[in-house]
Coordinates of C-alpha atoms in Angstrom, one line a residue:
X234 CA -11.0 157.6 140.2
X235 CA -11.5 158.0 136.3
X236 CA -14.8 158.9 135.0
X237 CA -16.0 156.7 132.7
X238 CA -16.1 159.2 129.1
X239 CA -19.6 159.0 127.8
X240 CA -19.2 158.3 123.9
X241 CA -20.7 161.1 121.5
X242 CA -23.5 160.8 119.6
X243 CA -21.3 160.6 116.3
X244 CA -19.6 157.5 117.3
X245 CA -22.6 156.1 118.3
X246 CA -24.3 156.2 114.7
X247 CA -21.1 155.0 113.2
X248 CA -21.4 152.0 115.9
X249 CA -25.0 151.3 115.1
X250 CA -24.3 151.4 111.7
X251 CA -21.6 149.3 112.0
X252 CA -23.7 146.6 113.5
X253 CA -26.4 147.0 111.6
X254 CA -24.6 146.6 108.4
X255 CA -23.5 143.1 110.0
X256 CA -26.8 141.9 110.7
X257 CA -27.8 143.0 106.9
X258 CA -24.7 141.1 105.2
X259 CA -25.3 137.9 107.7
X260 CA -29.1 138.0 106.8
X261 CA -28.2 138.2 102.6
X262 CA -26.0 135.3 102.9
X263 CA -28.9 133.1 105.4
X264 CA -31.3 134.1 102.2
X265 CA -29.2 133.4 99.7
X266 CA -27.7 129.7 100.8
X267 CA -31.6 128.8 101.3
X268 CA -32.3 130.2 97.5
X269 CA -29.5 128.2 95.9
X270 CA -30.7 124.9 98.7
X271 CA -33.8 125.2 97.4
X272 CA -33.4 125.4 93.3
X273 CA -30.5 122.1 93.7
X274 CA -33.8 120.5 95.2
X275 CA -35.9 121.4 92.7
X276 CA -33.9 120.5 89.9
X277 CA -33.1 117.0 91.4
X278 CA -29.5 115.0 91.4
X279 CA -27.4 116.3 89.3
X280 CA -26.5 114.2 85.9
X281 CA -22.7 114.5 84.4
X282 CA -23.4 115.3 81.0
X283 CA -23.5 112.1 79.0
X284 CA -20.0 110.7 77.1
X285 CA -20.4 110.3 73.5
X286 CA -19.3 106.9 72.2
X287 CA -17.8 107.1 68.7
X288 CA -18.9 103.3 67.2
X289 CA -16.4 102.1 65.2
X290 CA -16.2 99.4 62.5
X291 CA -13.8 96.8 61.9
X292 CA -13.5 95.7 58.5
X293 CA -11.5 92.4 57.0
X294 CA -9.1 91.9 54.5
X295 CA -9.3 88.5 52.7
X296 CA -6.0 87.8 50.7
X297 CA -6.7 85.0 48.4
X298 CA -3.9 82.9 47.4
X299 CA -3.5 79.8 44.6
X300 CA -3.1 76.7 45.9
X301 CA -0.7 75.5 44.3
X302 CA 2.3 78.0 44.0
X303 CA 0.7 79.8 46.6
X304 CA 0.7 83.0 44.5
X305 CA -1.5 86.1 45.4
X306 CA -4.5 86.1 43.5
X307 CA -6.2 88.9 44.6
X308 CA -7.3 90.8 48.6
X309 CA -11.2 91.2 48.7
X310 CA -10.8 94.6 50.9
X311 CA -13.5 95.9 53.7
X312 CA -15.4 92.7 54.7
X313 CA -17.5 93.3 57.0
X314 CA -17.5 91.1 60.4
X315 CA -21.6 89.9 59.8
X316 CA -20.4 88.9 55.7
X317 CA -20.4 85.1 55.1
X318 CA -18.0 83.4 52.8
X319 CA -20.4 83.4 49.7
X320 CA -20.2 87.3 50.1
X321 CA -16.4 87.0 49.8
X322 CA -16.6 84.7 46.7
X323 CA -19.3 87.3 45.0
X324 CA -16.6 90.1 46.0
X325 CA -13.8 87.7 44.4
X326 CA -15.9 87.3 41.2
X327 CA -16.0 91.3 40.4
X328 CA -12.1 91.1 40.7
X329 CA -12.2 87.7 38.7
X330 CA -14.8 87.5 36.6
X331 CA -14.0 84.1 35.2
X332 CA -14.9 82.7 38.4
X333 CA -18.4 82.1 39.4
X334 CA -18.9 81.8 43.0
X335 CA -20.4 78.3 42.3
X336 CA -16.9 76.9 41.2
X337 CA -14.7 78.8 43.9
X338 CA -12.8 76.5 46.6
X339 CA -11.5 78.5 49.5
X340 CA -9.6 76.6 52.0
X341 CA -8.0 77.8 55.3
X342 CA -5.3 75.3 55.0
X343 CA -3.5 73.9 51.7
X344 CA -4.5 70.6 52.6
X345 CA -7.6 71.6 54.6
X346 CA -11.5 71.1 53.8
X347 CA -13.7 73.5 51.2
X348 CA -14.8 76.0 53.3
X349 CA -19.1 76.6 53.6
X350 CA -20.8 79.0 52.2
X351 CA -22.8 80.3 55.3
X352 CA -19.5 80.5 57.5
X353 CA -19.2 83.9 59.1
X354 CA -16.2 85.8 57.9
X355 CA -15.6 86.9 61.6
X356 CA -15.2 83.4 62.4
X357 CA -12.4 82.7 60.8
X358 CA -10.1 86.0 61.5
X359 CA -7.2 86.0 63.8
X360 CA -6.5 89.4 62.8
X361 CA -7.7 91.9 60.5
X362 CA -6.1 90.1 57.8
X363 CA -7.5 87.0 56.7
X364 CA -5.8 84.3 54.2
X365 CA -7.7 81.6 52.1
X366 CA -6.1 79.0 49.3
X367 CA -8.3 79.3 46.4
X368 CA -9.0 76.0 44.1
X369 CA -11.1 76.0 40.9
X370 CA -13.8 73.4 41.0
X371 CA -14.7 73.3 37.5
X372 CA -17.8 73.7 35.9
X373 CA -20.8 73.8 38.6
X374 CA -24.4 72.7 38.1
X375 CA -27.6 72.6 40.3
X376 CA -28.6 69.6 42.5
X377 CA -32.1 70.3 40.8
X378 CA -30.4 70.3 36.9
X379 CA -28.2 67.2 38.3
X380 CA -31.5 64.8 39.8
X381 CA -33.9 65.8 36.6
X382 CA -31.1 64.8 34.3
X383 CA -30.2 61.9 36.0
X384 CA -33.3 60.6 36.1
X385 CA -35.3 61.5 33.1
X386 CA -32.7 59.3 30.9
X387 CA -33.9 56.1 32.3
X388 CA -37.6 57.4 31.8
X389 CA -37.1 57.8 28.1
X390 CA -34.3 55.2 26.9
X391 CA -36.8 52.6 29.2
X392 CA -39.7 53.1 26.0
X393 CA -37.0 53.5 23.2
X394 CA -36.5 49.3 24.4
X395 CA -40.1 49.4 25.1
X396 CA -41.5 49.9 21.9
X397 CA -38.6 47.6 20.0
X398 CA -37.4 49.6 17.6
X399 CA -36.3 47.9 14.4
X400 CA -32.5 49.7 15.0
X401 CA -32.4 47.7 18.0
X402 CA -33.5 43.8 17.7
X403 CA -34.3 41.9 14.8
X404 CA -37.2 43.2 12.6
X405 CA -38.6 39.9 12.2
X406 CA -38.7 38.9 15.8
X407 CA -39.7 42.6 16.7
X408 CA -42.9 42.0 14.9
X409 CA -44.6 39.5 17.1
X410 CA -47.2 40.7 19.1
X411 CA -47.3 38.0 21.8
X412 CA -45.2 39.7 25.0
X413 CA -45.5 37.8 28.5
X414 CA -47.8 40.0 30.7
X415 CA -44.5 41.0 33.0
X416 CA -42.8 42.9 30.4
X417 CA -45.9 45.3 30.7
X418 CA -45.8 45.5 34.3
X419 CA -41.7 45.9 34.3
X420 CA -42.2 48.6 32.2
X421 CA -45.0 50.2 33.9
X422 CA -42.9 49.8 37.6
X423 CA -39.6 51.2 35.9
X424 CA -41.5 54.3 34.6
X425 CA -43.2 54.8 38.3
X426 CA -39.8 54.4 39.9
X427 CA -38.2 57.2 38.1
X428 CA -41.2 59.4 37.4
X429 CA -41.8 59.4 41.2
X430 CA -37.9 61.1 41.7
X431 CA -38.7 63.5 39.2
X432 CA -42.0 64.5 40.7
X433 CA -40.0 64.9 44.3
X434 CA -37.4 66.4 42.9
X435 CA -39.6 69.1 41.9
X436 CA -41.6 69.2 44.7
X437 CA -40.8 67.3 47.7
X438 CA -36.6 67.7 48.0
X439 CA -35.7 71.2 48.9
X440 CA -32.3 72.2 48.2
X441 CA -30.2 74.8 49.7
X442 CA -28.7 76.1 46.5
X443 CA -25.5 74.4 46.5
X444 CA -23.7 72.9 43.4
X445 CA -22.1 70.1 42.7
X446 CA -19.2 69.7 39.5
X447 CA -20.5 68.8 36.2
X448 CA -18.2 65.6 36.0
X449 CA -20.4 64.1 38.5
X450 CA -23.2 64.4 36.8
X451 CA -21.7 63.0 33.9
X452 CA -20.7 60.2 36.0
X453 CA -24.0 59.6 37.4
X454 CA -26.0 59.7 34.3
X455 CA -23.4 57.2 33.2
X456 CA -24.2 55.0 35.7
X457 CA -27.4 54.8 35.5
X458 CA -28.1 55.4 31.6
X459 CA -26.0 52.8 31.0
X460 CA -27.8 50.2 33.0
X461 CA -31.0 50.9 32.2
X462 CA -30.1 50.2 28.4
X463 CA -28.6 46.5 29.9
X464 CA -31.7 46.3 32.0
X465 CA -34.4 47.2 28.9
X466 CA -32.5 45.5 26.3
X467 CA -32.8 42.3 28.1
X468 CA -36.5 42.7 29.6
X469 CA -38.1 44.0 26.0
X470 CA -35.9 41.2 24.1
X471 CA -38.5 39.3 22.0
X472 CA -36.7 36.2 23.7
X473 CA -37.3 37.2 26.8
X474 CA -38.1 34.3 29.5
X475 CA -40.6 35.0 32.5
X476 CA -39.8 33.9 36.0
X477 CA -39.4 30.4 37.2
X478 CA -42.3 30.7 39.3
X479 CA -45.1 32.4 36.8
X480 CA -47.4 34.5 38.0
X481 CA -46.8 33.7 41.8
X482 CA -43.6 35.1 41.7
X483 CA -44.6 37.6 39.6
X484 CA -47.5 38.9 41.9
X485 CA -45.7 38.9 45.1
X486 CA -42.8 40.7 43.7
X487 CA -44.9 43.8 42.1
X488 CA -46.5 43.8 45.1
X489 CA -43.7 44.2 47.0
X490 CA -42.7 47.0 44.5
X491 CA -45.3 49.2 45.0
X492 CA -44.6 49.1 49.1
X493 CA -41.4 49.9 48.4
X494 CA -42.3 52.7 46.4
X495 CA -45.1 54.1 48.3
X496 CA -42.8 54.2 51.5
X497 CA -40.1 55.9 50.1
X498 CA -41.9 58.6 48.7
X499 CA -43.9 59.2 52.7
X500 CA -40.4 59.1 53.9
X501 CA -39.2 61.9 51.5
X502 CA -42.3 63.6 52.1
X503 CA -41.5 62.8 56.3
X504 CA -38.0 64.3 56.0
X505 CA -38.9 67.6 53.8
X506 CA -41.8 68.3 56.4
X507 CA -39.2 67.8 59.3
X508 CA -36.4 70.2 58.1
X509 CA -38.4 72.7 57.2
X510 CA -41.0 73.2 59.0
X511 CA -39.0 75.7 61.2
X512 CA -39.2 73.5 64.3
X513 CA -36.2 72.8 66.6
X514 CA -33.9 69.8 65.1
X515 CA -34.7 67.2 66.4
X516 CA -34.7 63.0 64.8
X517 CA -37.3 62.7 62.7
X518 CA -40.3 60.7 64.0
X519 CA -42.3 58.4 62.6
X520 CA -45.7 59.7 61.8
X521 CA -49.8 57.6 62.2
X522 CA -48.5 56.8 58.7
X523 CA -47.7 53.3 58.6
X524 CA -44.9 53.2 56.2
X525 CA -42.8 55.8 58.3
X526 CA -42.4 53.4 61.4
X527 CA -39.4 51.8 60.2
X528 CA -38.0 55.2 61.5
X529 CA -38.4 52.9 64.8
X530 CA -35.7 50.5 63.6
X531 CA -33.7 52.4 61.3
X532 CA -32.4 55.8 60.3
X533 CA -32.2 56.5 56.7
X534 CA -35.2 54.0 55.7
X535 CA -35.3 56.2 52.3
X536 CA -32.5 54.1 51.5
X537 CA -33.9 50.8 52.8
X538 CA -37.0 51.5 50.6
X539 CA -34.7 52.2 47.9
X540 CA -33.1 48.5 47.8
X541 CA -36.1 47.0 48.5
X542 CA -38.0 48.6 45.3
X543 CA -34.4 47.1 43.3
X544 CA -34.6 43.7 44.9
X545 CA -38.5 43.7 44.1
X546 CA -37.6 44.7 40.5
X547 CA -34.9 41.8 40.3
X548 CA -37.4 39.0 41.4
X549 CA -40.4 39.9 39.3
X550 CA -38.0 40.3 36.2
X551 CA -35.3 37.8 36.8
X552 CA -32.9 38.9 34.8
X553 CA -28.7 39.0 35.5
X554 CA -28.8 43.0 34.4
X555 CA -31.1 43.5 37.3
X556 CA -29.7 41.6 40.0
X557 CA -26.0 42.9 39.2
X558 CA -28.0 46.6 39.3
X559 CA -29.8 45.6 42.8
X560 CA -26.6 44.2 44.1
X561 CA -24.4 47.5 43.1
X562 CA -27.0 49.9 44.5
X563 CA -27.2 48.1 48.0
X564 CA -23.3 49.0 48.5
X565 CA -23.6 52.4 47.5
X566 CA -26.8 53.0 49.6
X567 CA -25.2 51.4 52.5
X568 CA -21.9 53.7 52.1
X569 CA -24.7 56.9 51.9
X570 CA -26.4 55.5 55.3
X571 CA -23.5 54.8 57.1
X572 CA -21.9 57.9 56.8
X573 CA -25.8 59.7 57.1
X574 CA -26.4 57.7 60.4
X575 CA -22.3 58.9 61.6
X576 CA -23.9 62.5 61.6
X577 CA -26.7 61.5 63.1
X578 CA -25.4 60.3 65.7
X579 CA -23.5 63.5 66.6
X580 CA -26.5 65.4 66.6
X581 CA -29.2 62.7 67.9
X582 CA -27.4 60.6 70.1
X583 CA -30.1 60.0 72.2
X584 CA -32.8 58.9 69.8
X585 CA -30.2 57.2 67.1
X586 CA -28.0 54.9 69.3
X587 CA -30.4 51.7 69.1
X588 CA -31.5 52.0 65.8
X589 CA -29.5 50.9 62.4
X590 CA -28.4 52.4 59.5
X591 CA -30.2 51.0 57.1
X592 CA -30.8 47.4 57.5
X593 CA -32.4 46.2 60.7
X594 CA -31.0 42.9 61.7
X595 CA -27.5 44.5 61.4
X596 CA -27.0 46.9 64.3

């Protein structure tokens, strides 16, 4: 039988320290897996480090080209995508200085509409370059210029016929004091009439700035300098006749007048108040004011007021200037209503499909 050798006592320390230096390493690594599970719990979930995001920019180029031989003109260079069109035409006048943004044109299309003003430049790119046709409107004034020009002729060349200057009728007959009592109150009406537009032109009508070309102001104070010198040569003649009717028709007509007159002006007054009052758009309502419920039955009664003040006129004055006046200024104020009660009818539908344009009866 073999004996079983005892081991010595040097292999047995190098045994025990053997073991031990297992224990020792197993031990380190217990301690230090708890040290690193506790700090990941103490500093939370862990965040990838956040991605930079370079913003970037992307600027127009508007190449503006004539109309007619479809020539370049000029490219308005970094537009940015929040710049309207009236930024483009200020842009255009640095290169161009004899343009004035007022008398630019800039179409999309040759044959297409004027472009707005407040149309975003983004709008209107397909790509980074953008093309517009360029027109020159001509000479540009201000709806406010345009109105107080307009009407502050009638005002004045009204009291040159007034007063019967000696250059205009006969001295002798322009010498007699005797003048039927509705010469005064035609000239009295006719001054009210037109001092009433100036005073809302001032401070009732709000315009947004635009311009309109000189040629139709021209136009305008054509029109209506020239009839006024028709209508006040006739009514201040010293052979003027008074109405069939006398003071009846007279009366009732004036009357008539001032109703006219009265609603307009709380319709003007109505339709300032509703655009800018910063409400939602909406169809303007009529008011506890009596004269704004024809808004019920109608919707441009501005315009309705306006013929009725001319037809008024016409019957207290009876005179052909007048009526051919009255019956001009029906047509054109039915053209303005018809295309005002179009648009409308796009945005209202609702609250404009019963109602007129601008006469009641006709629907």
């Amino acid at each position: 039988m073999h004996r079983r050798q005892k081991p010595s006592a040097a292999e047995h320390k190098r045994d025990l320290a053997a073991h031990g230096g297992a224990l020792s390493m197993s031990h380190n690594d217990t301690r230090s897996f708890f040290n690193f599970s506790q700090l990941v719990l103490s500093a939370g979930h862990l965040k990838s480090p956040p991605v930079l995001k370079h913003s970037k920019v992307t600027y127009f180029e508007v190449e503006i080209l004539d109309v007619q031989s479809k020539k370049q003109i000029c490219i308005v260079d970094k537009i940015p995508p929040s710049s309207t069109l009236l930024d483009v035409k200020h842009k255009f006048h640095k290169a161009c200085p004899q343009w004035y943004p007022s008398r630019v044109g800039l179409q999309l299309e040759r044959n297409g509409p004027y472009l707005k003003d407040s149309i975003n430049i983004q709008s209107l790119a397909v790509s980074s370059i953008i093309t517009l046709y360029f027109t020159d409107l001509g000479q540009q004034v201000g709806w406010t210029t345009f109105f107080l020009t307009e009407y502050t002729g009638p005002l004045l060349i009204y009291l040159l016929f007034y007063i019967r200057l000696s250059t205009i009728y006969d001295q002798v007959e322009s010498t007699k004091n005797f003048r039927h009592p509705v010469v005064h109150l035609a000239c009295f009406c006719h001054c009210l009439h037109y001092i009433r537009h100036l005073l809302e032109t001032l401070f009732v009508h709000k315009f947004s700035g635009g311009h309109t070309p000189l040629k139709n102001m021209i136009k305008g104070c054509a029109f209506y300098w020239g009839f006024t010198s028709w209508i006040a040569y006739y009514i201040n003649h010293p052979r003027y006749t008074p109405p069939s009717f006398g003071h009846r028709q007279v009366s009732f007509a004036a009357l008539a007048f001032l109703m006219c007159e009265a609603g307009n002006h709380f319709i003007n007054v109505t339709l300032a108040h509703q655009n800018h009052s910063g409400l939602k758009a909406c169809f303007p309502s009529p008011t506890y004011n009596p004269f704004t419920w024809l808004f019920l039955l109608v919707s441009c009664p501005n315009y309705t007021y306006e013929v009725g003040s001319w037809i008024s006129f016409t019957v207290m004055t009876q005179t052909l200037p007048v009526g051919i006046f009255a019956f001009l200024m029906v047509i054109q104020m039915s053209l303005w209503a018809q295309k005002k009660h179009k648009l409308y009818l796009k945005r209202f539908y609702p609250e404009v499909r019963r109602k007129a344009a601008m006469i009641p009866i006709i629907f």
